[in-house]
Short mmCIF file of C-alpha atoms in Angstrom, two decimals:
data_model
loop_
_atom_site.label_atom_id
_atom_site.label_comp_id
_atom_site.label_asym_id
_atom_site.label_seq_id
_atom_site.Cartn_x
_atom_site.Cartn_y
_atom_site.Cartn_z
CA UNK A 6 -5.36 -35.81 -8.12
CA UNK A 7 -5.51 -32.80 -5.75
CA UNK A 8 -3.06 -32.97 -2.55
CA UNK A 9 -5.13 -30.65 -0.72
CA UNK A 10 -8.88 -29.70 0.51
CA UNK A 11 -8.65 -26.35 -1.25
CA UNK A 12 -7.36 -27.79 -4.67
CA UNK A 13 -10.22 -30.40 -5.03
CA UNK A 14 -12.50 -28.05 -4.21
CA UNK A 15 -10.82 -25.64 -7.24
CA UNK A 16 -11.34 -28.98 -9.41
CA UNK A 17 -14.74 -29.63 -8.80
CA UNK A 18 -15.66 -25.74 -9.48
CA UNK A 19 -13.48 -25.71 -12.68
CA UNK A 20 -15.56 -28.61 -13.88
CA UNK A 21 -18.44 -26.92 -13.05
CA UNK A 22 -18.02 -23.67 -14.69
CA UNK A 23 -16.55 -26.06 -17.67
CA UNK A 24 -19.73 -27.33 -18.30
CA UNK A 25 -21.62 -23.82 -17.88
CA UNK A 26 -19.70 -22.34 -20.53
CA UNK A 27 -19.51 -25.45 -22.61
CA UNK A 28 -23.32 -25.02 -22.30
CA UNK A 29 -23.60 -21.51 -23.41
CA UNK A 30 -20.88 -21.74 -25.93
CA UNK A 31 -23.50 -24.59 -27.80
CA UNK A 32 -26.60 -21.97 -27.12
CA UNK A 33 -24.93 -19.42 -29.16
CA UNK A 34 -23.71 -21.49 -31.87
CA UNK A 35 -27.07 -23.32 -32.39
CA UNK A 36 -29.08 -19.88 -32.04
CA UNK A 37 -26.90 -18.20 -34.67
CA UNK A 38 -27.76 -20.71 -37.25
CA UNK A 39 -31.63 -20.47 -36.71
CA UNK A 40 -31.44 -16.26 -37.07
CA UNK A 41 -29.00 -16.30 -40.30
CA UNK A 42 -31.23 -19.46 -41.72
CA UNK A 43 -34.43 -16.97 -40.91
CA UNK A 44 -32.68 -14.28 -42.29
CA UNK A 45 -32.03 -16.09 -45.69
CA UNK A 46 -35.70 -17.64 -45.92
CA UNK A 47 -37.34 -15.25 -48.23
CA UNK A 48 -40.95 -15.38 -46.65
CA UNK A 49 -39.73 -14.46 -43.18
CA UNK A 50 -41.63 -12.50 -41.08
CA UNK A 51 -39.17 -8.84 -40.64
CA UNK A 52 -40.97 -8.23 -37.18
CA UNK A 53 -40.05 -11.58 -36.02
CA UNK A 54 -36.47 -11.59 -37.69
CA UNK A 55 -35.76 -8.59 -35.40
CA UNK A 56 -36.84 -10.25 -32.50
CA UNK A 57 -34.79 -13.28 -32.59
CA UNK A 58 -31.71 -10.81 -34.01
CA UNK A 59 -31.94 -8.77 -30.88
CA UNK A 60 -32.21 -11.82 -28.83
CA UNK A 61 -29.32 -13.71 -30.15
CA UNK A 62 -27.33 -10.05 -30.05
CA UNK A 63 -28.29 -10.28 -26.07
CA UNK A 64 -27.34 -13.98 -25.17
CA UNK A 65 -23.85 -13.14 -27.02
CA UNK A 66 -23.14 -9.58 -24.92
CA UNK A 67 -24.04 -11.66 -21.41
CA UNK A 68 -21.58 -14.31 -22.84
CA UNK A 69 -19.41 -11.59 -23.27
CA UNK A 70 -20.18 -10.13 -19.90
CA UNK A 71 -20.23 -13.47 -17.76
CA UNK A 72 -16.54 -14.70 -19.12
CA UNK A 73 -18.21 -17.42 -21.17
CA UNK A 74 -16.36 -16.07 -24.42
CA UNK A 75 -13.99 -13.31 -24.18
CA UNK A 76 -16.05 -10.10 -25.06
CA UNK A 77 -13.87 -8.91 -27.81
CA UNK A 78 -14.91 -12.31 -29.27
CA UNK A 79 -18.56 -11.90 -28.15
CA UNK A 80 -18.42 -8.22 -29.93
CA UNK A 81 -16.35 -9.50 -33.09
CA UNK A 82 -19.17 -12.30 -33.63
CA UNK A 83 -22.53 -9.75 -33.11
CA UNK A 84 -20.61 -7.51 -35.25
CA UNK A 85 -20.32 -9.99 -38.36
CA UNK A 86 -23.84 -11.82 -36.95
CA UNK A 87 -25.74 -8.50 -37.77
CA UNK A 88 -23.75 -7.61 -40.98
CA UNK A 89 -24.27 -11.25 -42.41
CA UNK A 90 -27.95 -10.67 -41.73
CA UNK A 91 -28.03 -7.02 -43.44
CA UNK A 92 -26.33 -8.71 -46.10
CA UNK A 93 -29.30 -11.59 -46.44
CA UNK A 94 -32.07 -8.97 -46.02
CA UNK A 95 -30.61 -6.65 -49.04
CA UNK A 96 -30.05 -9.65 -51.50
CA UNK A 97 -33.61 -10.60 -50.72
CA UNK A 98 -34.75 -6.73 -51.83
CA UNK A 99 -32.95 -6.74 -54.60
CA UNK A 100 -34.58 -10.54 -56.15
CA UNK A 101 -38.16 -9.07 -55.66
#
């Protein structure tokens, strides 16, 4: 329990910005599952694969830019986001 005014008030904004990034942490996670599962379908639509790419690319540099995840992290993980999804997209030209 806080002894003073100051340090309660420090509590109550740590748990607040807890839950923000706890928040945004779970954004990122869930939207880079739905762009590297579009990027494996084989019938996805390229112009809408790009879309959601540069989207998910954007949420994870503000992460990065915010303090939600560190932004070496943030870079590290669009790095290896957009390579995984090259990756998908030349199997896929090679099947057909």
């Amino acid at each position: 329990m806080a002894n003073t005014k100051s340090a309660a008030k420090n509590a109550r904004q740590a748990l607040r910005k807890h839950a923000r990034r706890v928040s945004a942490v779970s954004e990122l996670k869930t939207l880079k599952k739905k762009v590297l599962a579009l990027s494996a379908d084989k019938n996805c639509n390229k112009d809408e694969l790009e879309a959601m790419k540069n989207m998910v690319v954007s949420k994870f540099a503000k992460a990065g830019s915010k303090g939600y995840i560190k932004p070496q992290t943030a870079s590290r993980k669009i790095g290896r986001l957009v390579k995984a999804i090259n990756r998908n997209q030349a199997t896929e030209g090679q099947e057909n």
